[in-house]
Short mmCIF file of C-alpha atoms and ligand atoms in Angstrom, two decimals:
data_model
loop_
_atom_site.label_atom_id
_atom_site.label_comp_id
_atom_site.label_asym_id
_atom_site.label_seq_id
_atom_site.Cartn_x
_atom_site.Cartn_y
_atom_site.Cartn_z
CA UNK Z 1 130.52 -14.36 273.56
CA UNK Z 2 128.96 -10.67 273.14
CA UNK Z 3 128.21 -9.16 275.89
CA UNK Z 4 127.06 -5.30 276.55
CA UNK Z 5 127.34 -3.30 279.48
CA UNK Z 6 124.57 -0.24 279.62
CA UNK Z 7 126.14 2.27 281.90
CA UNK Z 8 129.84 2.82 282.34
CA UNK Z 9 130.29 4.41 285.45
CA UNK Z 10 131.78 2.98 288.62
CA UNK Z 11 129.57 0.11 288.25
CA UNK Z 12 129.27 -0.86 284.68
CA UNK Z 13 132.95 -0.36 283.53
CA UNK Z 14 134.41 -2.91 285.85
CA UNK Z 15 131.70 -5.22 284.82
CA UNK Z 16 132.71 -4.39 281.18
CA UNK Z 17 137.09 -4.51 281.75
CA UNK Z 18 135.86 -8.25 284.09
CA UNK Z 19 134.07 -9.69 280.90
CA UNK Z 20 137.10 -8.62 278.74
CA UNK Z 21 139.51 -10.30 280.86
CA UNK Z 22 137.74 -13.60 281.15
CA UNK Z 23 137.66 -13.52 276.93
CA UNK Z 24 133.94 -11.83 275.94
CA UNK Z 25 133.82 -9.38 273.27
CA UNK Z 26 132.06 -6.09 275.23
CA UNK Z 27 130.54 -3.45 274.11
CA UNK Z 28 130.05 -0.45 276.67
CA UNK Z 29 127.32 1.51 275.70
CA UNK Z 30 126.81 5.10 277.96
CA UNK Z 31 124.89 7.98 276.80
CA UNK Z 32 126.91 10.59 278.22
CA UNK Z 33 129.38 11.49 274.67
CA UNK Z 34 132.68 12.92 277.04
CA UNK Z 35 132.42 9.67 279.02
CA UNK Z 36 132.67 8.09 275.74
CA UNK Z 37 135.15 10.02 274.36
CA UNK Z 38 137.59 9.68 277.18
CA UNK Z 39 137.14 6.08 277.05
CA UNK Z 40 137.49 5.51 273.55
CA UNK Z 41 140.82 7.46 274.15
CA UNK Z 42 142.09 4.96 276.95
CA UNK Z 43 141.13 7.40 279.83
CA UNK Z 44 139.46 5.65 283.08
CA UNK Z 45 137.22 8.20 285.06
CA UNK Z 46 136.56 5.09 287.53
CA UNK Z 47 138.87 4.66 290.49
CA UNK Z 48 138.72 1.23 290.47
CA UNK Z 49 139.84 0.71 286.77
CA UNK Z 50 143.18 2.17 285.58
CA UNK Z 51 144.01 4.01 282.34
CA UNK Z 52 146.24 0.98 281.56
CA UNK Z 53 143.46 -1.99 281.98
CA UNK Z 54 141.47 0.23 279.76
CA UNK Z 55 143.72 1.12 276.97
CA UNK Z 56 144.50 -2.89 276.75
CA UNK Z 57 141.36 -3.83 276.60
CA UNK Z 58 140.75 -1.31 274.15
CA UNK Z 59 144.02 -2.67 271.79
CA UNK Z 60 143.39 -6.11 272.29
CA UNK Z 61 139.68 -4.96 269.83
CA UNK Z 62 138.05 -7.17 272.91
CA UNK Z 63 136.23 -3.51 273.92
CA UNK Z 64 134.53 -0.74 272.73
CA UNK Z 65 132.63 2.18 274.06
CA UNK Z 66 130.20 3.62 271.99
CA UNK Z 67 126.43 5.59 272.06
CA UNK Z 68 125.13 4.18 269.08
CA UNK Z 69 123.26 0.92 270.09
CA UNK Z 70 124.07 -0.55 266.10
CA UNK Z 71 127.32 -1.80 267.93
CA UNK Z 72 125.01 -3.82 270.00
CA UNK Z 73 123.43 -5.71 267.42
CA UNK Z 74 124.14 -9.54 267.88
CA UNK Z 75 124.52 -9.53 271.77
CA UNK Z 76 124.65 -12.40 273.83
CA UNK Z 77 124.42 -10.82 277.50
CA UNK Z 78 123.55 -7.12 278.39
CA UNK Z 79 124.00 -6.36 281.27
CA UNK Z 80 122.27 -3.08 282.57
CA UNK Z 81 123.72 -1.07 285.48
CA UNK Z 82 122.55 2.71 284.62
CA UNK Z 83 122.00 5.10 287.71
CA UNK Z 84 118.37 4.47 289.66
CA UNK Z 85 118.21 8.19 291.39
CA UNK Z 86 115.34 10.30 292.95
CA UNK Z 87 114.07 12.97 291.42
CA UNK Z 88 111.83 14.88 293.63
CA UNK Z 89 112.28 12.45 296.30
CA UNK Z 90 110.58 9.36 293.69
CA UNK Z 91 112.18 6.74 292.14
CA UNK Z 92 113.35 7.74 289.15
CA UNK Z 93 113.23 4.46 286.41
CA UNK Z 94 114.04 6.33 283.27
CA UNK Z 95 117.33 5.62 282.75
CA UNK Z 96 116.67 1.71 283.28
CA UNK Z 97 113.31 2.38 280.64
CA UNK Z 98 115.08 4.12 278.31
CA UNK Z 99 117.87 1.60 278.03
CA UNK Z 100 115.62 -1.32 277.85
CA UNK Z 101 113.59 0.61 274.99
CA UNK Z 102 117.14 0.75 273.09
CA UNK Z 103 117.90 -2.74 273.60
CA UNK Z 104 114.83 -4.29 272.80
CA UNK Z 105 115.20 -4.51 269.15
CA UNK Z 106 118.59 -6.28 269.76
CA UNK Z 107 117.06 -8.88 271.94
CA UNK Z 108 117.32 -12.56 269.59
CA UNK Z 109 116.27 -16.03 270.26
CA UNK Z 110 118.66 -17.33 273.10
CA UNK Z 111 119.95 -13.60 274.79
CA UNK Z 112 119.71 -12.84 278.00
CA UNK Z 113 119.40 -9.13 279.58
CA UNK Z 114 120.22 -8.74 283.01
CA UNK Z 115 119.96 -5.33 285.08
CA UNK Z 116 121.96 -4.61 287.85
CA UNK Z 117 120.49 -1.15 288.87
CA UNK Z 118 119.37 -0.61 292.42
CA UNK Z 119 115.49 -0.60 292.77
CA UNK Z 120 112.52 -1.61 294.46
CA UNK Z 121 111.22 -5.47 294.09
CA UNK Z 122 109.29 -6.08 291.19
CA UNK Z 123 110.88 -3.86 288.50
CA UNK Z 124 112.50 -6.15 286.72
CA UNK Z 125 109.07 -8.47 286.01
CA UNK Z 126 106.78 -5.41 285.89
CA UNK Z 127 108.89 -2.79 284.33
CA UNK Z 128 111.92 -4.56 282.00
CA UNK Z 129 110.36 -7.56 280.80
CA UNK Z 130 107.06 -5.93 279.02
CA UNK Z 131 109.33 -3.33 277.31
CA UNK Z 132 112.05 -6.38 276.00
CA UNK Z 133 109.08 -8.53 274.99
CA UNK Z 134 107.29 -5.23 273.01
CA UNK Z 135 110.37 -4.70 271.21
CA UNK Z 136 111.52 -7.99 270.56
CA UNK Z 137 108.27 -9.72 269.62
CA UNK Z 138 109.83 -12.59 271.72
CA UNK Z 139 108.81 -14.09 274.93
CA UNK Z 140 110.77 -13.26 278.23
CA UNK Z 141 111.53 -16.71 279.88
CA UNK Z 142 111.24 -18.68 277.15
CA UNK Z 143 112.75 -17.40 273.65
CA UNK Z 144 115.01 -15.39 275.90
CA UNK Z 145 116.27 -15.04 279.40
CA UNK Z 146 115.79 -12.02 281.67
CA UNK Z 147 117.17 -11.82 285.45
CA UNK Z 148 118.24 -9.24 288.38
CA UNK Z 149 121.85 -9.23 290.09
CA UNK Z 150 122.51 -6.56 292.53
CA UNK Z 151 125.61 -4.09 292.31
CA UNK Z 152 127.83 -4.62 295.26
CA UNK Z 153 131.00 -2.10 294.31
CA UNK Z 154 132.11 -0.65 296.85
CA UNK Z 155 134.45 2.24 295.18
CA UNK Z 156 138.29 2.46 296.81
CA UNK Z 157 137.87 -1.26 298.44
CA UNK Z 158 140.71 -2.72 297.59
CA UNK Z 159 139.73 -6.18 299.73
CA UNK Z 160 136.56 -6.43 298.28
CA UNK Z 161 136.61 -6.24 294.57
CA UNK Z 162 133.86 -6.88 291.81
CA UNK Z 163 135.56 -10.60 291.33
CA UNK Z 164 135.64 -11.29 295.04
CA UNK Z 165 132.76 -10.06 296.17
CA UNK Z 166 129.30 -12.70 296.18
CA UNK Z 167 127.09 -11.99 293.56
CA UNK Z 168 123.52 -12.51 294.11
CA UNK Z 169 122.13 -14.06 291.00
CA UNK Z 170 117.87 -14.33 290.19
CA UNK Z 171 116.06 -15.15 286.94
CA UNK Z 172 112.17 -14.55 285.99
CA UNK Z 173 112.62 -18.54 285.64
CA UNK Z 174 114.61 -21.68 285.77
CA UNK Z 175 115.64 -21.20 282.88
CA UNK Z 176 116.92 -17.51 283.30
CA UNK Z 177 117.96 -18.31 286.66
CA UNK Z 178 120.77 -20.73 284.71
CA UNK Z 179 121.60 -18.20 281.92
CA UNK Z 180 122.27 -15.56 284.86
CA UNK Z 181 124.37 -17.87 286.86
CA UNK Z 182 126.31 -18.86 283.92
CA UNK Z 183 127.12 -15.86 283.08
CA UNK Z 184 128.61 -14.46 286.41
CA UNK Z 185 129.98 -17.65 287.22
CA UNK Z 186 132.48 -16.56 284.61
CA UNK Z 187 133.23 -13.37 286.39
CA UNK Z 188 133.21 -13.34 290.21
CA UNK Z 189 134.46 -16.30 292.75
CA UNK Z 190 130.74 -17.12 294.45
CA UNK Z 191 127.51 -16.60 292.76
CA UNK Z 192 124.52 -16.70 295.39
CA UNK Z 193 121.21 -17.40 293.44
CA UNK Z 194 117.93 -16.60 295.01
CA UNK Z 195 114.69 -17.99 293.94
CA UNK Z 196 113.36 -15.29 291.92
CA UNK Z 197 113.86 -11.60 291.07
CA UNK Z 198 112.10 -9.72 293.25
CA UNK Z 199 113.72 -11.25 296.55
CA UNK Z 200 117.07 -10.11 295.05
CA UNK Z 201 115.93 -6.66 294.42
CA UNK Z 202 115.21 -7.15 298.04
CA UNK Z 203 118.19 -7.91 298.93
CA UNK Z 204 120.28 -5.15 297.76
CA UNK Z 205 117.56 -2.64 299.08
CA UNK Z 206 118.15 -4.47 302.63
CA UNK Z 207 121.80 -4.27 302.35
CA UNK Z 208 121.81 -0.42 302.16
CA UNK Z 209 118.61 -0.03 304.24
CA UNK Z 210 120.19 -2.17 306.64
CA UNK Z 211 123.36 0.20 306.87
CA UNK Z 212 121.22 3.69 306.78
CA UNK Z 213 119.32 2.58 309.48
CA UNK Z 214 121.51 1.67 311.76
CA UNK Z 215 124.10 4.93 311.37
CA UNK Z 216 120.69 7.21 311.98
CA UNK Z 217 120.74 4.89 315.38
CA UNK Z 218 124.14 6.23 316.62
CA UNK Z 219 123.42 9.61 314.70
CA UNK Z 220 120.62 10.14 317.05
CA UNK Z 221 122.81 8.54 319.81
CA UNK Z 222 125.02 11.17 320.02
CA UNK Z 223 123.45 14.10 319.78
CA UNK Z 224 121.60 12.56 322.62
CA UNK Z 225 124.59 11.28 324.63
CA UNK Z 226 126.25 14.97 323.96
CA UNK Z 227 122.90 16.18 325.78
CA UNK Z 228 123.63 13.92 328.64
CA UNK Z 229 127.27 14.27 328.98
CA UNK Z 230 128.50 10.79 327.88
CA UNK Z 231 130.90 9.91 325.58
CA UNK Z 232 129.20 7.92 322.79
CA UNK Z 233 132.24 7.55 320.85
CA UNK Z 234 133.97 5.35 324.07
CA UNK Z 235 130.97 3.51 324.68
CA UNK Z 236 130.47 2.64 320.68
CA UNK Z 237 134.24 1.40 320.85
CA UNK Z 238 133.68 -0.55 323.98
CA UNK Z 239 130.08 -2.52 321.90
CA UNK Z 240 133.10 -3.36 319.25
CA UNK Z 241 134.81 -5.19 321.55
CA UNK Z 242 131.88 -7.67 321.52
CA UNK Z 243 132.65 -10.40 318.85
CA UNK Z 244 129.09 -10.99 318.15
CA UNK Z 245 125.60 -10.24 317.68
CA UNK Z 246 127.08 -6.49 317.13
CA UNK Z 247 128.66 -4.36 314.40
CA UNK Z 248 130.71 -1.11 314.73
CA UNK Z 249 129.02 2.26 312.94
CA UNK Z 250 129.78 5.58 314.19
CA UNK Z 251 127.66 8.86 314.18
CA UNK Z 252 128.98 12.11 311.53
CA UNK Z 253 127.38 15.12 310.24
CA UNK Z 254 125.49 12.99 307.82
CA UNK Z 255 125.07 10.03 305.24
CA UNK Z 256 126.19 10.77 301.57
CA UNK Z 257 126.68 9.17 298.34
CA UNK Z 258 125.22 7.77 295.43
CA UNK Z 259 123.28 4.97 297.75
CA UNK Z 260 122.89 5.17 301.06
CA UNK Z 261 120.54 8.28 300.97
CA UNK Z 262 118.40 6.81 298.02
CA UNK Z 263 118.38 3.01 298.13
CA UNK Z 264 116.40 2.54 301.12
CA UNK Z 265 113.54 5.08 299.89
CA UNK Z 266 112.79 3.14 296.63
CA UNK Z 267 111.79 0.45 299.44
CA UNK Z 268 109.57 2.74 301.65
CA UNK Z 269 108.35 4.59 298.48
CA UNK Z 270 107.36 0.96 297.25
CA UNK Z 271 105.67 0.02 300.16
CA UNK Z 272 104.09 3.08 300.40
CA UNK Z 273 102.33 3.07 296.85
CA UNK Z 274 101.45 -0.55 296.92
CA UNK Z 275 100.19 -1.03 301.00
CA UNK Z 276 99.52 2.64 301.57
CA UNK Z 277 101.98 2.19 304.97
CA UNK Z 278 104.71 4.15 305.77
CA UNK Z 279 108.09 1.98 306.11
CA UNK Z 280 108.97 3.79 309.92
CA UNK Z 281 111.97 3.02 309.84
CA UNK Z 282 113.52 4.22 307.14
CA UNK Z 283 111.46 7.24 306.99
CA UNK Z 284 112.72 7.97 310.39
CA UNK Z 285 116.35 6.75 309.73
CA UNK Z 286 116.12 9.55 306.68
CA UNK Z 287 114.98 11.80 308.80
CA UNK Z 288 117.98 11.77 311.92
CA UNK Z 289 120.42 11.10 309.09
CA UNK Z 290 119.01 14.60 306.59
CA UNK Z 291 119.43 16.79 310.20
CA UNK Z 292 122.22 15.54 311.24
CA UNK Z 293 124.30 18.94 309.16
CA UNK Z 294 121.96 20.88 311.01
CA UNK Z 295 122.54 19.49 314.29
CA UNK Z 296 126.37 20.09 313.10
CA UNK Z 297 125.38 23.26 312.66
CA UNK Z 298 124.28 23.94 316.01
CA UNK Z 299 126.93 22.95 317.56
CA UNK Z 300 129.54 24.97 315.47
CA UNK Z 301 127.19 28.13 316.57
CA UNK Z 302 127.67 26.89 320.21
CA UNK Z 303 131.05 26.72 319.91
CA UNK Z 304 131.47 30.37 318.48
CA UNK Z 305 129.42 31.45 321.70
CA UNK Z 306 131.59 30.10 323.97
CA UNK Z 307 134.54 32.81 322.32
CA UNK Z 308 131.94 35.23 322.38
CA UNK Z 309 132.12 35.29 318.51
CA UNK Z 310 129.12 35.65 316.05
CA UNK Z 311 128.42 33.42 312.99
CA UNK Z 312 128.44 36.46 310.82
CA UNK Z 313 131.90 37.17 309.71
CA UNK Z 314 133.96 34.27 311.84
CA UNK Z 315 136.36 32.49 309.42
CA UNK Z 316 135.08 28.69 309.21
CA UNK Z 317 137.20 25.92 308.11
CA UNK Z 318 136.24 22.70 307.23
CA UNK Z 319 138.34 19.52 306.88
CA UNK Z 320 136.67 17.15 304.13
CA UNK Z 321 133.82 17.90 301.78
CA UNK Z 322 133.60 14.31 300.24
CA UNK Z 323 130.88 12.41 301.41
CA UNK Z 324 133.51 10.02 302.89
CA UNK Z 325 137.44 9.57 303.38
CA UNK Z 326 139.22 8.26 300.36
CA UNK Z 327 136.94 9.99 297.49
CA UNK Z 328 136.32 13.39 295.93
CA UNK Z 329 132.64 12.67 295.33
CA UNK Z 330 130.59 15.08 296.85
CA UNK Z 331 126.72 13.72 295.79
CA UNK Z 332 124.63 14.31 298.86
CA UNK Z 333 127.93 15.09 301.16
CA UNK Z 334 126.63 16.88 304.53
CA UNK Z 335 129.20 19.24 303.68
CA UNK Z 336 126.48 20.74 301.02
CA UNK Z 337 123.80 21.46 303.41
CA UNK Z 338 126.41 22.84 306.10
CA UNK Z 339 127.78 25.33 303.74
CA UNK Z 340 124.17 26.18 303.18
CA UNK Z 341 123.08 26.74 306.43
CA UNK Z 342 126.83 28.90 307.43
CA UNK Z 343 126.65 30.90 305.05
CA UNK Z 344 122.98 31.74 305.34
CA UNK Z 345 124.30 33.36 308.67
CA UNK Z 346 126.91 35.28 307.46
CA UNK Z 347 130.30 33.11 307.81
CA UNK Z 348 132.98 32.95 305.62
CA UNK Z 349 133.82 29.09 304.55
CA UNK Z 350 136.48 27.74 303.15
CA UNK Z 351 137.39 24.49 302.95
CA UNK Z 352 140.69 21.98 302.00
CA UNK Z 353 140.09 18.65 300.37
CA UNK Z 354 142.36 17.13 298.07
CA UNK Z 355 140.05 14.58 296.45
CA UNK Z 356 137.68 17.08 295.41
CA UNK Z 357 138.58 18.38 291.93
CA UNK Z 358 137.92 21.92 290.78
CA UNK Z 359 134.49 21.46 289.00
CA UNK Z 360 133.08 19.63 291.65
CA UNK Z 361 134.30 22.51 294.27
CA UNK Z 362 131.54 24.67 295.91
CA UNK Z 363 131.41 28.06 294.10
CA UNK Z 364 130.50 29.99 297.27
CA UNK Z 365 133.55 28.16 299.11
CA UNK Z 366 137.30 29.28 299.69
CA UNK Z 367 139.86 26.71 298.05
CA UNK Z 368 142.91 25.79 300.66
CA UNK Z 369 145.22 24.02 299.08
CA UNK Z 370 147.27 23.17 302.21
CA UNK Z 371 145.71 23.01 305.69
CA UNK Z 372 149.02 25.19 307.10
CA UNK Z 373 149.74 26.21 311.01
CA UNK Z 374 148.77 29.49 309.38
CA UNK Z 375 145.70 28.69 307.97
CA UNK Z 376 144.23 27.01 310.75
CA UNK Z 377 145.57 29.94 313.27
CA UNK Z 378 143.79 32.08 311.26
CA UNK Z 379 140.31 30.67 311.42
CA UNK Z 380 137.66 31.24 313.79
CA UNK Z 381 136.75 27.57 313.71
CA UNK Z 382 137.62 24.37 312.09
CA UNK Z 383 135.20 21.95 311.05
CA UNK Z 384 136.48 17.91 310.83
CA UNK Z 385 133.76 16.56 307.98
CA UNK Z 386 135.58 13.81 306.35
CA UNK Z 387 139.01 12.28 307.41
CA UNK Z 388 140.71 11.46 304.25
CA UNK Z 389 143.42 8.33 305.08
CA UNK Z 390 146.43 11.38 304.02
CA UNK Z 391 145.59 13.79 306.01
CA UNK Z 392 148.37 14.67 308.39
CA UNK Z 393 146.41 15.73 311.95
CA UNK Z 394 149.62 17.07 312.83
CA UNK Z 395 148.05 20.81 312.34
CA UNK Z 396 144.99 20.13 313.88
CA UNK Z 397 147.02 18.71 317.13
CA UNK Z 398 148.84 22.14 317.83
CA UNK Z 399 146.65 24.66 316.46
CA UNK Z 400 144.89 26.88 319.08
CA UNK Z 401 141.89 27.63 317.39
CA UNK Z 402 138.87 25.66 318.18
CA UNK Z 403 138.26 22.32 316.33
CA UNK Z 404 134.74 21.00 316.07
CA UNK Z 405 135.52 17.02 315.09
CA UNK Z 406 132.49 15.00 313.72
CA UNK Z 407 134.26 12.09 312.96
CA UNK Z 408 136.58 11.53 316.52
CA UNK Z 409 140.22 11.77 315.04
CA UNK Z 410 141.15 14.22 317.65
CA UNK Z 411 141.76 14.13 321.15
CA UNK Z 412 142.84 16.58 322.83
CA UNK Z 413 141.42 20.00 325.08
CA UNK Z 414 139.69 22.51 322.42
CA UNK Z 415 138.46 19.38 320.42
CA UNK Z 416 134.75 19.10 320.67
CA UNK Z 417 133.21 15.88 319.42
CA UNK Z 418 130.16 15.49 317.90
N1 SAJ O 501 128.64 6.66 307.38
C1 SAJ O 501 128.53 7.06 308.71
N2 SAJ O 501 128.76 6.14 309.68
C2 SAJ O 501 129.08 4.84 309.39
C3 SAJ O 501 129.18 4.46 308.02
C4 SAJ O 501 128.96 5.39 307.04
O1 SAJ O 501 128.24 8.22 309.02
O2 SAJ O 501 129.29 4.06 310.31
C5 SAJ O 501 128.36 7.64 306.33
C6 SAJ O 501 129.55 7.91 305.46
O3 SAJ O 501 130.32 8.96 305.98
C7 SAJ O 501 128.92 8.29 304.13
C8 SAJ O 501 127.62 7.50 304.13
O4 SAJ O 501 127.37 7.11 305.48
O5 SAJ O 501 128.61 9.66 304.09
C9 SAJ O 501 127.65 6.25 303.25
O6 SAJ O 501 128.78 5.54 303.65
P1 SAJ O 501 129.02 3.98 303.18
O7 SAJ O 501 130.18 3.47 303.97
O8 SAJ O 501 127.77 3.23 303.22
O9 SAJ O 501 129.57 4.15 301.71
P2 SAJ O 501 128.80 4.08 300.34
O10 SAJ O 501 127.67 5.03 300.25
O11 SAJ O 501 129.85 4.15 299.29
O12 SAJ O 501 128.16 2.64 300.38
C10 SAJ O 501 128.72 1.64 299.62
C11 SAJ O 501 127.58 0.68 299.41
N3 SAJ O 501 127.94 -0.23 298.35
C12 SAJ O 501 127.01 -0.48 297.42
O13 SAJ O 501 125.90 0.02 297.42
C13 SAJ O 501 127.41 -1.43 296.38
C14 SAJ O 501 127.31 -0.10 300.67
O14 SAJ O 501 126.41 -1.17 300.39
C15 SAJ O 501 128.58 -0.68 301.21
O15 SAJ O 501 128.28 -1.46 302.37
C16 SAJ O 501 129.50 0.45 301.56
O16 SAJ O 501 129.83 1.08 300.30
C17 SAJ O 501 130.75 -0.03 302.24
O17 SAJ O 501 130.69 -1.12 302.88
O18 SAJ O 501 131.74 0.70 302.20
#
């Protein structure tokens, strides 16, 4: 079996190294020519997929990376998991059009094309299936198959993988429906189908709304329970101890990453556009979860008071610029909009993460290497952001200077939480 994976970033590529394994010969297609390069050289840029899966996969002639779409020709299954991002706060389909375009002329009698991408219900009917059938000349549903299955990596979980983790399955028809299912039943443990595309489409944007929604509730939570002298982060610990009906989030300077902040507005930007309503909730959940740096922000200035210190010119430290422990991505990371707002008053930030590589590192921002007794002695203020699993609190127990600690991995006096 052919099969082609559109995309090969953290979602794509282990759909591409699964189908290898289970015996399909893949072609993974990406338009970016340095991710195709390194992987045409054996070099993973995914977390989840090592060097060494890769460069097997690659000797065993059962994969290839390209940009050309002529390696495409003859597919059986493509499978399309390109990014779905905003771009000026819209839903931004190009990448999904554009790929569809390309694979159009490749579509025979008897393939099937499934996307993957998060989006808002009723893409794949309204968007995907009149630009297959244009280019092919063939009829989705009948002289080929078309469906939707929703990306559930989660990058770093090492419970969770692509093969364990449920995959919801949907097709425009019967038909599809058992060409989709086939397929993944080859590759994960459980396939879940739903009756038809759009209520999977759904279903991913619920699973992320769901999430968003419910950290702006304890974002908004604690700032208020700071206001009224309680500790939220006791009584959040104490709801855990229920063993139903609840489930444990916990408030931090704000919601980054690649879904969380966009997912949930392709749904309210959907409903928006077709009802002319406003979604409230997540319109207000993206609204307690986008000020949550500034509310950080606020309280770091507070802080300062209290030593009688200004904004201008203190020495600010913050611990973690990922968006959250255990990566160095930093797309939409609070951290971005708290440098932004610091240094528009005059401080001087640095900052020490050891995920974060050099190209992704804030210009404007100081590069610690190690968070020493000396370093943190000699700051004004340190700022907890992100609690990556190796880093040793040991410093932040003893220092003296004041510790601001949005994520509660400290306690002890001179440790505010947000
Ligand atoms: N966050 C909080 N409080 C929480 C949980 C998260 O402030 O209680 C923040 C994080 O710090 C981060 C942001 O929200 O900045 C997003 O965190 P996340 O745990 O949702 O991580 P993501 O963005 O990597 O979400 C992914 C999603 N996976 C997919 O879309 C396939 C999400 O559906 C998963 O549920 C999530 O991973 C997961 O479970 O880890």
């Amino acid at each position: 079996m052919k099969t082609v994976v559109v995309g090969q970033g953290y979602v794509g590529l282990p759909v591409a190294m699964r189908a290898v394994e289970v015996g399909h010969d893949v072609v993974g297609v990406d338009l970016d020519v340095a991710r195709v390069e390194l992987l045409q050289s054996g070099t993973s840029y995914v977390d989840d997929i090592s060097s060494e899966t890769l460069t097997a996969a690659l000797a065993g002639g059962s994969y290839v990376a390209t940009m050309d779409y002529a390696d495409v020709a003859g597919f059986d299954v493509a499978v399309i998991t390109v990014p779905t991002p905003l771009r000026d706060s819209l839903p931004d389909l190009s990448f999904i059009e554009m790929s569809a375009a390309s694979l159009a002329p490749l579509v025979r009698a008897g393939s099937t094309v499934v996307l993957e991408s998060t989006t808002y219900p009723g893409t794949t009917e309204e968007l995907l299936v009149p630009i297959l059938e244009q280019g092919s000349g063939l009829e989705a549903g009948t002289d080929f198959f078309v469906g939707y299955s929703p990306e559930r990596i989660d990058p770093g979980n090492k419970t969770w993988g692509f093969v364990e983790t449920p995959k919801v399955v949907s097709g425009i028809n019967d038909d599809s429906l058992v060409a989709v299912q086939g397929f993944y039943d080859q590759l994960v443990e459980t396939t879940v189908p739903v009756s038809g595309t759009k209520e999977a489409e759904l279903t991913k944007l619920l699973e992320n709304t769901f999430r968003h929604v419910n950290i702006a509730l304890v974002n908004e939570l604690a700032i208020f329970a700071h206001q009224l002298g309680v500790d939220v982060w006791e009584s959040i610990e104490a709801a855990s101890s229920k063993p139903f009906g609840f489930m444990k989030f916990t408030p931090g300077p704000g919601v980054g990453g690649h879904c969380l902040p966009v997912d949930p507005s392709y749904l309210s930007w959907q409903v928006r556009q077709k009802l002319g309503q406003s979604f409230r909730f997540v319109e207000l959940a993206n609204d307690v979860n986008d000020h949550m740096p500034d509310h950080v922000v606020q309280r770091v200035v507070a802080m300062l008071n209290d030593e009688s210190k200004a904004v201008r010119g203190s020495k600010l430290l913050l611990v973690g610029l990922a968006y959250k422990p255990g990566t160095g991505d930093v797309r939409e990371a609070p951290s971005k909009r708290i440098i932004e707002l610091l240094q528009s008053m005059g401080a001087e930030v640095s900052a020490v993460d050891g995920h974060v590589e050099d190209h992704r590192w804030p210009a404007t921002v100081g590069k610690i290497e190690d968070l020493t007794p000396v370093v943190a002695d000699t700051s004004d203020l340190i700022v907890v952001l992100t609690h990556h699993p190796e880093l040793s609190l040991r410093v932040l127990e003893e220092t003296p200077t004041p510790v601001f600690d949005s994520r509660n991995i400290l306690r002890r006096p001179g440790v505010v939480q947000l």
